[in-house]
PDB file with SEQRES, HELIX, SHEET and CRYST1 records, atoms N, CA, C and O in Angstrom:
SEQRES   1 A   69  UNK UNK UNK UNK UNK UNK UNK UNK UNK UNK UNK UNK UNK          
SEQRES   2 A   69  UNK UNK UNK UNK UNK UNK UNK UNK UNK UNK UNK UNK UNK          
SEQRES   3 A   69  UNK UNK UNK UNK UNK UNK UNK UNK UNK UNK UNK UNK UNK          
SEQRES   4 A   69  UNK UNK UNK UNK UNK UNK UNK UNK UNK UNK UNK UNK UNK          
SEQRES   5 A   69  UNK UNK UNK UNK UNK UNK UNK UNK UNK UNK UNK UNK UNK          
SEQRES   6 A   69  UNK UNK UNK UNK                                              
HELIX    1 AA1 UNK A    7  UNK A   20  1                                  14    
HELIX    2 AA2 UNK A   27  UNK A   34  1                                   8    
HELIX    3 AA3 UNK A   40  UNK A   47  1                                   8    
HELIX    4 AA4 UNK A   64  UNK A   67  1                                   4    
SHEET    1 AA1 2 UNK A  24  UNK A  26  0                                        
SHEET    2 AA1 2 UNK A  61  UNK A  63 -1                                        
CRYST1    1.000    1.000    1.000  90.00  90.00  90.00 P 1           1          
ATOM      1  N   UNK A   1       3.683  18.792 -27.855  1.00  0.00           N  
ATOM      2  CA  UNK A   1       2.667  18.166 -27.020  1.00  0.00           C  
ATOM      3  C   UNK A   1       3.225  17.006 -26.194  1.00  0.00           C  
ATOM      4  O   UNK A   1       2.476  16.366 -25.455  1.00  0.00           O  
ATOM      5  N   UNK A   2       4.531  16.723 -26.306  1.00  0.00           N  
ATOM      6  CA  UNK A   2       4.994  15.574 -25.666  1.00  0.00           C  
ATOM      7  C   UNK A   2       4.943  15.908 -24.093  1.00  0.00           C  
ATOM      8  O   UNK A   2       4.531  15.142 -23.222  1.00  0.00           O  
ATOM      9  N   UNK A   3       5.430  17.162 -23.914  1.00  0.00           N  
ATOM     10  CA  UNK A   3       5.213  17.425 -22.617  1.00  0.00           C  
ATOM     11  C   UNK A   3       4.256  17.267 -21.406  1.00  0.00           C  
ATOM     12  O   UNK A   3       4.356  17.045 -20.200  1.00  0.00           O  
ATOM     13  N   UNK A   4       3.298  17.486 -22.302  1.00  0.00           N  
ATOM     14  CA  UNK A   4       1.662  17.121 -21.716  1.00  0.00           C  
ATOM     15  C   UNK A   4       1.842  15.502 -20.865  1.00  0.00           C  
ATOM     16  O   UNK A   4       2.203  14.453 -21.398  1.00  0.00           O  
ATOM     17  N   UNK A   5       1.559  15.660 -19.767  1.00  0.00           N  
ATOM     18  CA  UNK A   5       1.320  14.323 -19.220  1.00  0.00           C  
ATOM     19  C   UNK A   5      -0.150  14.305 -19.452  1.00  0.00           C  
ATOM     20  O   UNK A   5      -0.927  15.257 -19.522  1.00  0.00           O  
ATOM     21  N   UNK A   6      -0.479  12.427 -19.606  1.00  0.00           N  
ATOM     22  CA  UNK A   6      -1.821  12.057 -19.733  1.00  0.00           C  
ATOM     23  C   UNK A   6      -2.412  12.008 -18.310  1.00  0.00           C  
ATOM     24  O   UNK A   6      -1.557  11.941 -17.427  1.00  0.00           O  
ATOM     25  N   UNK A   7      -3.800  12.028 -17.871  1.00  0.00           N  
ATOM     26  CA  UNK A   7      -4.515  11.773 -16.987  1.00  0.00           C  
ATOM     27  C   UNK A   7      -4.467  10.712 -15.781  1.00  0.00           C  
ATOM     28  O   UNK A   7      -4.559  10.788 -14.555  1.00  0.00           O  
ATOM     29  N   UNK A   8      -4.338  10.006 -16.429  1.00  0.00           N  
ATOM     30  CA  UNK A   8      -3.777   8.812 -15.932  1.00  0.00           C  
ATOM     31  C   UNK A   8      -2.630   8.463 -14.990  1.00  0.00           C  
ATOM     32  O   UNK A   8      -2.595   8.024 -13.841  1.00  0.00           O  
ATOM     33  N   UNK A   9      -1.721   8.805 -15.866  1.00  0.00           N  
ATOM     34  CA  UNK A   9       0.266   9.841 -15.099  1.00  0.00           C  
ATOM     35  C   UNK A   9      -0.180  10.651 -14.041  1.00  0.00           C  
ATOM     36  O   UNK A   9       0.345  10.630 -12.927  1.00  0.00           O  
ATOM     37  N   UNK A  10      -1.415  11.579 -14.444  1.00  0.00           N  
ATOM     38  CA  UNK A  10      -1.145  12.626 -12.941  1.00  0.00           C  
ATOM     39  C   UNK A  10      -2.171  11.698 -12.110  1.00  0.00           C  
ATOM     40  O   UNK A  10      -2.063  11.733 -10.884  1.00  0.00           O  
ATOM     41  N   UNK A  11      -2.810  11.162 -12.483  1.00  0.00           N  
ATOM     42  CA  UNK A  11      -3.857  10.565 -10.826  1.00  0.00           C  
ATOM     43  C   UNK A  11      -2.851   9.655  -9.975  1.00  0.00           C  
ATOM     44  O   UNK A  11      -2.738   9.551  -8.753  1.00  0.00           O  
ATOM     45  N   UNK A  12      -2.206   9.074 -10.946  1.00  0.00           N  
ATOM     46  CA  UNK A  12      -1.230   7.910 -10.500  1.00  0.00           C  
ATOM     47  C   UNK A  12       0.123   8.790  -9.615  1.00  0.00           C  
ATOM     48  O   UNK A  12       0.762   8.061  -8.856  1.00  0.00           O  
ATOM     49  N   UNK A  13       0.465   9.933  -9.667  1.00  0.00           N  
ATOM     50  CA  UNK A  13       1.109  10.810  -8.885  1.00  0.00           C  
ATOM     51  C   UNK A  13       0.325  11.090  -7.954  1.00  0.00           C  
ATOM     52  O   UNK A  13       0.859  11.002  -6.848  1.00  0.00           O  
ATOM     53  N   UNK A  14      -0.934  11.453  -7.950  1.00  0.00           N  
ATOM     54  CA  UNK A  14      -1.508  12.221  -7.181  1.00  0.00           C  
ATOM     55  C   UNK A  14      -1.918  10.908  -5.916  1.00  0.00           C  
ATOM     56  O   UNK A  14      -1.751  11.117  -4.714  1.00  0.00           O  
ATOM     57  N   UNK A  15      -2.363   9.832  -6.365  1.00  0.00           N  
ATOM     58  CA  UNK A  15      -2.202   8.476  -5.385  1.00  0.00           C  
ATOM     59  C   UNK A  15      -1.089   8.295  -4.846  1.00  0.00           C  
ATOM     60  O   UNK A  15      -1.127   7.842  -3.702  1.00  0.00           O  
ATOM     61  N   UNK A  16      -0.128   8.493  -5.280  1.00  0.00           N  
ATOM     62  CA  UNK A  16       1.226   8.414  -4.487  1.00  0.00           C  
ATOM     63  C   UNK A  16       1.512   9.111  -3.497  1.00  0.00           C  
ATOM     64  O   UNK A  16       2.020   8.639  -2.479  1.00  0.00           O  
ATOM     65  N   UNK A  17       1.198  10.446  -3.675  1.00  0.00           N  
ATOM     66  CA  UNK A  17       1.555  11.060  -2.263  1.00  0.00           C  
ATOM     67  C   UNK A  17       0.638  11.207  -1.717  1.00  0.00           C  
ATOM     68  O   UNK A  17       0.762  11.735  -0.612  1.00  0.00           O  
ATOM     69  N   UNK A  18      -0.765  10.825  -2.183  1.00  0.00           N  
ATOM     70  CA  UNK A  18      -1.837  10.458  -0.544  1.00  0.00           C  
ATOM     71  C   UNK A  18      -1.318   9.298  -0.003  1.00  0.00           C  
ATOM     72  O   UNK A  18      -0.993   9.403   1.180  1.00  0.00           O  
ATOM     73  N   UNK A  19      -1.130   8.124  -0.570  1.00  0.00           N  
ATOM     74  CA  UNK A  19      -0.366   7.209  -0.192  1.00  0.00           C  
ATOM     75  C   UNK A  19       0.597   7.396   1.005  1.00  0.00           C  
ATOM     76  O   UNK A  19       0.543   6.742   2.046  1.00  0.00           O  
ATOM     77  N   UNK A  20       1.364   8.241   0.759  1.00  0.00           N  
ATOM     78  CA  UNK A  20       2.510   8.560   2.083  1.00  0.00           C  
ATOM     79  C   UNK A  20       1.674   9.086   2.727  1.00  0.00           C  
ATOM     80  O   UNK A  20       1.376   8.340   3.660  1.00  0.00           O  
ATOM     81  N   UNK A  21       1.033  10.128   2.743  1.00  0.00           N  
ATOM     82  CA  UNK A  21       0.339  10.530   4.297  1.00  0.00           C  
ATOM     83  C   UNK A  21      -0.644   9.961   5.084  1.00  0.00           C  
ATOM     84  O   UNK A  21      -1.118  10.648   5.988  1.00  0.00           O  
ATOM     85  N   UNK A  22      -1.066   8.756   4.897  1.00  0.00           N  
ATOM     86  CA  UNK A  22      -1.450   7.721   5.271  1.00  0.00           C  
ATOM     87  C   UNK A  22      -1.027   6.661   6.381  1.00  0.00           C  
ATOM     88  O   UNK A  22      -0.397   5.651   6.067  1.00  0.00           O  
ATOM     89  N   UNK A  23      -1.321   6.876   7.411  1.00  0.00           N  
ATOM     90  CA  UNK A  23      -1.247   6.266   8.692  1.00  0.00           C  
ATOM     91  C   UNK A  23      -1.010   4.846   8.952  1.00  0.00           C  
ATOM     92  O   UNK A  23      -0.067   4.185   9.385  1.00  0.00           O  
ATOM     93  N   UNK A  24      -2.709   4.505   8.358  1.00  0.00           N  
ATOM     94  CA  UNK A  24      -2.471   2.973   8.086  1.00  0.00           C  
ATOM     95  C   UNK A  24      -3.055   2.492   6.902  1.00  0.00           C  
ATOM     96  O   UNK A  24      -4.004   3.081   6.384  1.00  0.00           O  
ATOM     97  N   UNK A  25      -2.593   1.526   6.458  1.00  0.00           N  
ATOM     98  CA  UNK A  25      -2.900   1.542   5.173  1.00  0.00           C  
ATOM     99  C   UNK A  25      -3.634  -0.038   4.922  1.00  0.00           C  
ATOM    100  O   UNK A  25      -3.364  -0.817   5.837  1.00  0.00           O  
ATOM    101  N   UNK A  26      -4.498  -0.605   3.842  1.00  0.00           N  
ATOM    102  CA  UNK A  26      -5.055  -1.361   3.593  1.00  0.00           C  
ATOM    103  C   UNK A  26      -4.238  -2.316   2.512  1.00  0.00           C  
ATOM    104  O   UNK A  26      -3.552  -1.889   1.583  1.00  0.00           O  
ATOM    105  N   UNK A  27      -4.449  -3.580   2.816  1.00  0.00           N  
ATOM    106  CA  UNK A  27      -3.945  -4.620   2.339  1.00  0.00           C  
ATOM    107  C   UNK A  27      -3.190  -4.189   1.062  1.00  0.00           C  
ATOM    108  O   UNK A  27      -1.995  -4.338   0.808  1.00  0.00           O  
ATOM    109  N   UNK A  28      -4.087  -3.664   0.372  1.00  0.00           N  
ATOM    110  CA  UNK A  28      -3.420  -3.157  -1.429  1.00  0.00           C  
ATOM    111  C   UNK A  28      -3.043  -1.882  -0.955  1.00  0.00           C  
ATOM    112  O   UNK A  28      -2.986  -1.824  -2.183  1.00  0.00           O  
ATOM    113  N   UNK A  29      -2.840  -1.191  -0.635  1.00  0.00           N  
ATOM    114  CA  UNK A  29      -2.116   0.089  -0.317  1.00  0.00           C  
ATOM    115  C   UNK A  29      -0.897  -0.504   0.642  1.00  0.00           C  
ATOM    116  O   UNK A  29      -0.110   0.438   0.738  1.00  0.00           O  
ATOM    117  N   UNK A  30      -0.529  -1.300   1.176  1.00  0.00           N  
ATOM    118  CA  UNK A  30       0.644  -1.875   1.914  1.00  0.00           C  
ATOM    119  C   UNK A  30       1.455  -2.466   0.795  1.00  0.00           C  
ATOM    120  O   UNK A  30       2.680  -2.370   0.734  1.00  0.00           O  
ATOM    121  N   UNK A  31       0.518  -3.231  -0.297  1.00  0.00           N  
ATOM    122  CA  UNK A  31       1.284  -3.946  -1.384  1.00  0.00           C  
ATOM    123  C   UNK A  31       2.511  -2.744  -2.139  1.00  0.00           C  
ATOM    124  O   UNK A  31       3.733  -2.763  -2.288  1.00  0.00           O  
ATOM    125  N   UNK A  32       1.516  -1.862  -2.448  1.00  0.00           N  
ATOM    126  CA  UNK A  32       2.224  -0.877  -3.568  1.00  0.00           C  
ATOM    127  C   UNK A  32       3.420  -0.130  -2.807  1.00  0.00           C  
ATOM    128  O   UNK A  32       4.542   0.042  -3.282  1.00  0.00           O  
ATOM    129  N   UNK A  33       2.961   0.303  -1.481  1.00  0.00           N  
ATOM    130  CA  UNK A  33       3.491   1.470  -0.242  1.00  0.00           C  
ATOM    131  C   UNK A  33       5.284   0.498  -0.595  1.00  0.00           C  
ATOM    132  O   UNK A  33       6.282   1.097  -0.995  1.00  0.00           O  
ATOM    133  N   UNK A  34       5.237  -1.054  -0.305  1.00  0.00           N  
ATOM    134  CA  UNK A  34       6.521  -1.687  -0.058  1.00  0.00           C  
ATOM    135  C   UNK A  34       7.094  -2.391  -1.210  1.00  0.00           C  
ATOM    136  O   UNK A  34       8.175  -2.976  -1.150  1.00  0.00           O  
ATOM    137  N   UNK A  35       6.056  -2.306  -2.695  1.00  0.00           N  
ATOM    138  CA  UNK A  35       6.883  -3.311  -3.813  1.00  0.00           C  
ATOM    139  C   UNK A  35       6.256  -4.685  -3.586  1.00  0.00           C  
ATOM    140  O   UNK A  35       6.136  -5.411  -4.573  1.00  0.00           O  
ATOM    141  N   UNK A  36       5.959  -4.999  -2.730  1.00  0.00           N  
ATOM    142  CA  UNK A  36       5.405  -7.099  -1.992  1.00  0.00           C  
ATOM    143  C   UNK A  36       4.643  -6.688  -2.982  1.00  0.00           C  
ATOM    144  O   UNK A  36       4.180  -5.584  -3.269  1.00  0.00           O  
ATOM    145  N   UNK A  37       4.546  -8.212  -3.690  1.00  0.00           N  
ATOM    146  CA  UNK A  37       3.195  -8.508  -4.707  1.00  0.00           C  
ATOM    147  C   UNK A  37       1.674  -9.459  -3.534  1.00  0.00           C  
ATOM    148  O   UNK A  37       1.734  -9.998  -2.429  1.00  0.00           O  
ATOM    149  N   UNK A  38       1.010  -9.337  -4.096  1.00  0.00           N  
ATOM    150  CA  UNK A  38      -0.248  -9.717  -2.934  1.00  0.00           C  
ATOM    151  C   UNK A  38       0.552 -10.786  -3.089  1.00  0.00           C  
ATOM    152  O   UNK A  38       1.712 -10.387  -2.991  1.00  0.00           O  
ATOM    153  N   UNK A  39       0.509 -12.123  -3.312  1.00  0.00           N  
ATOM    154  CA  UNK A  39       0.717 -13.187  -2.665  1.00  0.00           C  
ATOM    155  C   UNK A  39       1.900 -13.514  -1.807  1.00  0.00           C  
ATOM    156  O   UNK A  39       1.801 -14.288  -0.855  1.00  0.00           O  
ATOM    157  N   UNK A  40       2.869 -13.003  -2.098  1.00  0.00           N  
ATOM    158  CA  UNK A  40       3.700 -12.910  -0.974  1.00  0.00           C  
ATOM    159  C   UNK A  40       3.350 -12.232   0.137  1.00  0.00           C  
ATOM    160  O   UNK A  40       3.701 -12.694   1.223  1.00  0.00           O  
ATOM    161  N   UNK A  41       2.682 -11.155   0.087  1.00  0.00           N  
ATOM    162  CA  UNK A  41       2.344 -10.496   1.392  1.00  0.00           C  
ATOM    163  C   UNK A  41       1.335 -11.100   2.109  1.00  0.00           C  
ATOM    164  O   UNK A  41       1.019 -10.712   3.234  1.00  0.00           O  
ATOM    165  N   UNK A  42       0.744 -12.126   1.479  1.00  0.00           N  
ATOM    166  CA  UNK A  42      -0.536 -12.921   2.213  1.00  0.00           C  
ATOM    167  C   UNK A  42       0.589 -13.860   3.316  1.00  0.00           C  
ATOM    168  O   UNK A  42       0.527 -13.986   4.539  1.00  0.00           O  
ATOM    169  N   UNK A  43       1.712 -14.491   2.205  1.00  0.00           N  
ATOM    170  CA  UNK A  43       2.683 -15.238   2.981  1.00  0.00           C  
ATOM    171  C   UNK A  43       3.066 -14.920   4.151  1.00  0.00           C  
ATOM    172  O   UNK A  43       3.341 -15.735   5.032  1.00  0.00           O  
ATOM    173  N   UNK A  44       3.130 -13.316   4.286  1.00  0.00           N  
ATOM    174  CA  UNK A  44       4.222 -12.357   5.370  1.00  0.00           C  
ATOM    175  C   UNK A  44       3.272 -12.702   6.056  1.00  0.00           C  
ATOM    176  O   UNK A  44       3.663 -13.247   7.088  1.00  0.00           O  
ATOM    177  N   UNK A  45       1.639 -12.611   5.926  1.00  0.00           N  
ATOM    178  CA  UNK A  45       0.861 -12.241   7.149  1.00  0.00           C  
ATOM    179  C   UNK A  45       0.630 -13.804   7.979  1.00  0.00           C  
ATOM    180  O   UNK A  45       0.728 -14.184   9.145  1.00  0.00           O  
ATOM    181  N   UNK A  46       0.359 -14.286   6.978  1.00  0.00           N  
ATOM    182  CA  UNK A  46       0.033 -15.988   7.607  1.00  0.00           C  
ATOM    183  C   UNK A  46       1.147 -16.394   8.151  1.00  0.00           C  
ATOM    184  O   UNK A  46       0.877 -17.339   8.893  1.00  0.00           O  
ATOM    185  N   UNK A  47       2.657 -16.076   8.161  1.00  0.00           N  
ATOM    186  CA  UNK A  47       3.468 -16.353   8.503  1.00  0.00           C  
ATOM    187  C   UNK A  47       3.734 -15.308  10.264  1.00  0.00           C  
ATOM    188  O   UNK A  47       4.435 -15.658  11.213  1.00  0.00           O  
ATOM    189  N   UNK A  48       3.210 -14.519  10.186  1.00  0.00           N  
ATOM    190  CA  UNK A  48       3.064 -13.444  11.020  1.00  0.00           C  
ATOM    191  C   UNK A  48       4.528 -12.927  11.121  1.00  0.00           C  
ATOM    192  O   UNK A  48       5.079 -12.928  12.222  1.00  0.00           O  
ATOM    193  N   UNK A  49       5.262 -12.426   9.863  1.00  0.00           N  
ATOM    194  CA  UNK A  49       6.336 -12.275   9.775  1.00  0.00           C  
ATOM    195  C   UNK A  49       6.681 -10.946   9.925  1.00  0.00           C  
ATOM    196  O   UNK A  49       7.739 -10.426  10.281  1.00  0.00           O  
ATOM    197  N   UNK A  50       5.212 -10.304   9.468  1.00  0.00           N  
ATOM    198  CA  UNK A  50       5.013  -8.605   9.261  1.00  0.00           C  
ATOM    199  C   UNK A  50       4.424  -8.570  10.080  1.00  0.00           C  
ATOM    200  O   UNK A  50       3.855  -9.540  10.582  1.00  0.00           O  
ATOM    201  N   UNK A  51       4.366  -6.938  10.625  1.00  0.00           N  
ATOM    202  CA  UNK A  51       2.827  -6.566  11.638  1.00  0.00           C  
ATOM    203  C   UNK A  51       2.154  -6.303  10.902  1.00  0.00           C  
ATOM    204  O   UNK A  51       2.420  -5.543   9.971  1.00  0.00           O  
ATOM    205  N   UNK A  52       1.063  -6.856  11.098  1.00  0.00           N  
ATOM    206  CA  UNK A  52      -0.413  -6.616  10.804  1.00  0.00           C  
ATOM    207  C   UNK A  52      -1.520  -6.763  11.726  1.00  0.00           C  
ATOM    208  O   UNK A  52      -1.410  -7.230  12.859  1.00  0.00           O  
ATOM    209  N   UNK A  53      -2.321  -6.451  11.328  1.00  0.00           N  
ATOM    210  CA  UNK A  53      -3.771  -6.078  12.106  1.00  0.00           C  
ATOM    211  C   UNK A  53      -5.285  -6.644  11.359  1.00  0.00           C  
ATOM    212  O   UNK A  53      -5.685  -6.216  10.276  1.00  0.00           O  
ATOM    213  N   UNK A  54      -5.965  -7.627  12.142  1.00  0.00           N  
ATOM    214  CA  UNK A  54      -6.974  -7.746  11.657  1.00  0.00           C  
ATOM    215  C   UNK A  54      -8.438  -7.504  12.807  1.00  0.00           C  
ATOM    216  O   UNK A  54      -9.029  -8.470  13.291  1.00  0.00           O  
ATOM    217  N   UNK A  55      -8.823  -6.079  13.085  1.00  0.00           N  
ATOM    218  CA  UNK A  55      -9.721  -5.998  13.912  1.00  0.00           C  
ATOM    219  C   UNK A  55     -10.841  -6.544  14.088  1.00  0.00           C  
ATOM    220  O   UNK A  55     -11.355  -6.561  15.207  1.00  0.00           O  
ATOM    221  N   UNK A  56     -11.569  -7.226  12.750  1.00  0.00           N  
ATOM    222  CA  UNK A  56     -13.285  -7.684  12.655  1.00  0.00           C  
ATOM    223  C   UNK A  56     -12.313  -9.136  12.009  1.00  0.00           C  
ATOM    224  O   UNK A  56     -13.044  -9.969  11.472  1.00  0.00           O  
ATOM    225  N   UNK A  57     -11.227  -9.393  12.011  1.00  0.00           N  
ATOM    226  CA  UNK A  57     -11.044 -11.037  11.551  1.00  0.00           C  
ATOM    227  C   UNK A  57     -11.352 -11.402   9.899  1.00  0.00           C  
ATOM    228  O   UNK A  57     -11.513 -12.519   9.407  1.00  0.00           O  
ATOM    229  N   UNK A  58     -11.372 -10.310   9.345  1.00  0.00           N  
ATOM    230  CA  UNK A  58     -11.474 -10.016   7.750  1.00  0.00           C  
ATOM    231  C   UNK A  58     -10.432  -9.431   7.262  1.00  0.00           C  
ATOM    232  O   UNK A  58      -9.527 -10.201   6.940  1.00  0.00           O  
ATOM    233  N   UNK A  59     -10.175  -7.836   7.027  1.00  0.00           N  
ATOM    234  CA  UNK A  59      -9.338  -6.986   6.646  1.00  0.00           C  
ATOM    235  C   UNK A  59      -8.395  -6.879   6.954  1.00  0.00           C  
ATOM    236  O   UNK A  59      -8.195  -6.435   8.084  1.00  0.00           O  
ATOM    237  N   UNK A  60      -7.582  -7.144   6.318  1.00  0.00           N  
ATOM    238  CA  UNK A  60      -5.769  -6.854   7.167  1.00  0.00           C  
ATOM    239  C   UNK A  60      -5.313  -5.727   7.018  1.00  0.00           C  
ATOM    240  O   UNK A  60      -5.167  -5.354   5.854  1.00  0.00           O  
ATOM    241  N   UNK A  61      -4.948  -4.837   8.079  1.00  0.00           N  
ATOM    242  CA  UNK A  61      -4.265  -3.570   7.857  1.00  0.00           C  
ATOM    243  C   UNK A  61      -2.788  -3.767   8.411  1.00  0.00           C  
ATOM    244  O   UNK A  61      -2.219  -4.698   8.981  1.00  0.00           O  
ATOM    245  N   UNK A  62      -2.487  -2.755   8.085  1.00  0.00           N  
ATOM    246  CA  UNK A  62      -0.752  -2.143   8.229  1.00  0.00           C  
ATOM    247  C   UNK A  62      -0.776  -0.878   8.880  1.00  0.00           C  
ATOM    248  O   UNK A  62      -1.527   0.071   8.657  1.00  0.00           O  
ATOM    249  N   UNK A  63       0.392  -1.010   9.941  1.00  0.00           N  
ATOM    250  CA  UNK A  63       0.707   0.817  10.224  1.00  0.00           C  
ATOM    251  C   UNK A  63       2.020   1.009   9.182  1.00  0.00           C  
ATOM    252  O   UNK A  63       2.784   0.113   8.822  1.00  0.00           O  
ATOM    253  N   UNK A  64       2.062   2.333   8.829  1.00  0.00           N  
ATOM    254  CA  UNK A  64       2.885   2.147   7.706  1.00  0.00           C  
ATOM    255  C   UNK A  64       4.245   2.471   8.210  1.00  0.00           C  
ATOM    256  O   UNK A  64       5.236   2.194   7.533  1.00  0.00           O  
ATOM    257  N   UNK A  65       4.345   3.131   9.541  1.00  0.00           N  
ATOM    258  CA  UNK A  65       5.797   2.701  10.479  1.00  0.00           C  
ATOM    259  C   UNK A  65       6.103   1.932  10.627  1.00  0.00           C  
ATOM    260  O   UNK A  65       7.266   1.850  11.023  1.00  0.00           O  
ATOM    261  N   UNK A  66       5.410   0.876  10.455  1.00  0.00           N  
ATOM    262  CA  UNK A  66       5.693  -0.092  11.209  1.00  0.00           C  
ATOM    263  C   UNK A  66       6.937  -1.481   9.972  1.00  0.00           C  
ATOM    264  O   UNK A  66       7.850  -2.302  10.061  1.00  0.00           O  
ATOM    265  N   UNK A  67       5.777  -0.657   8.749  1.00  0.00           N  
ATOM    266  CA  UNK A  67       6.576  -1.199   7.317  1.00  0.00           C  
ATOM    267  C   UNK A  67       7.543  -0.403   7.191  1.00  0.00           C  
ATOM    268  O   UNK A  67       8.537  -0.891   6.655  1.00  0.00           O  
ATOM    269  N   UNK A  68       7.596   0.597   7.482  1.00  0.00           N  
ATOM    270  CA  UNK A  68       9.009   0.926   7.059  1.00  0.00           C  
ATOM    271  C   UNK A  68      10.341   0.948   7.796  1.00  0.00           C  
ATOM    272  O   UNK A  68      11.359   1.487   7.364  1.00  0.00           O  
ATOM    273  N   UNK A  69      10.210   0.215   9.120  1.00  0.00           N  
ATOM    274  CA  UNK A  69      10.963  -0.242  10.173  1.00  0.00           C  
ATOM    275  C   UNK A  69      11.192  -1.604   9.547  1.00  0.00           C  
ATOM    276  O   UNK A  69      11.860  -2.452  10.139  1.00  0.00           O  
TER     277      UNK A  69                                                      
END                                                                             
């Protein structure tokens, strides 16, 4: 039975590669997409070190080309 992966293991796969096909991605989906823990990535943005995007002046998004450039 070791073989058996738990539930958990496969959703957490299965988030991963929706993850990559994902265009642009949301604040916590940019975190995981690059390794940055949120508070540093708050740093990147206030620093405007990263591209980011805030259309309504709330939500910060990412293009995810743009992170991986």
């Amino acid at each position: 039975m070791q073989n058996e992966i738990s539930i958990e293991q496969r959703l957490g796969r299965i988030e991963q590669l929706l993850l990559g096909q994902k265009n642009v991605l949301t604040f916590d989906e940019a975190c995981l997409f690059t390794g940055i823990s949120r508070s540093y990535m708050y740093k990147l943005t206030c620093g405007c070190r990263i591209p980011h995007y805030k259309p309504n002046g709330k939500n910060i998004f990412f293009n995810r080309s743009e992170l991986e450039s």
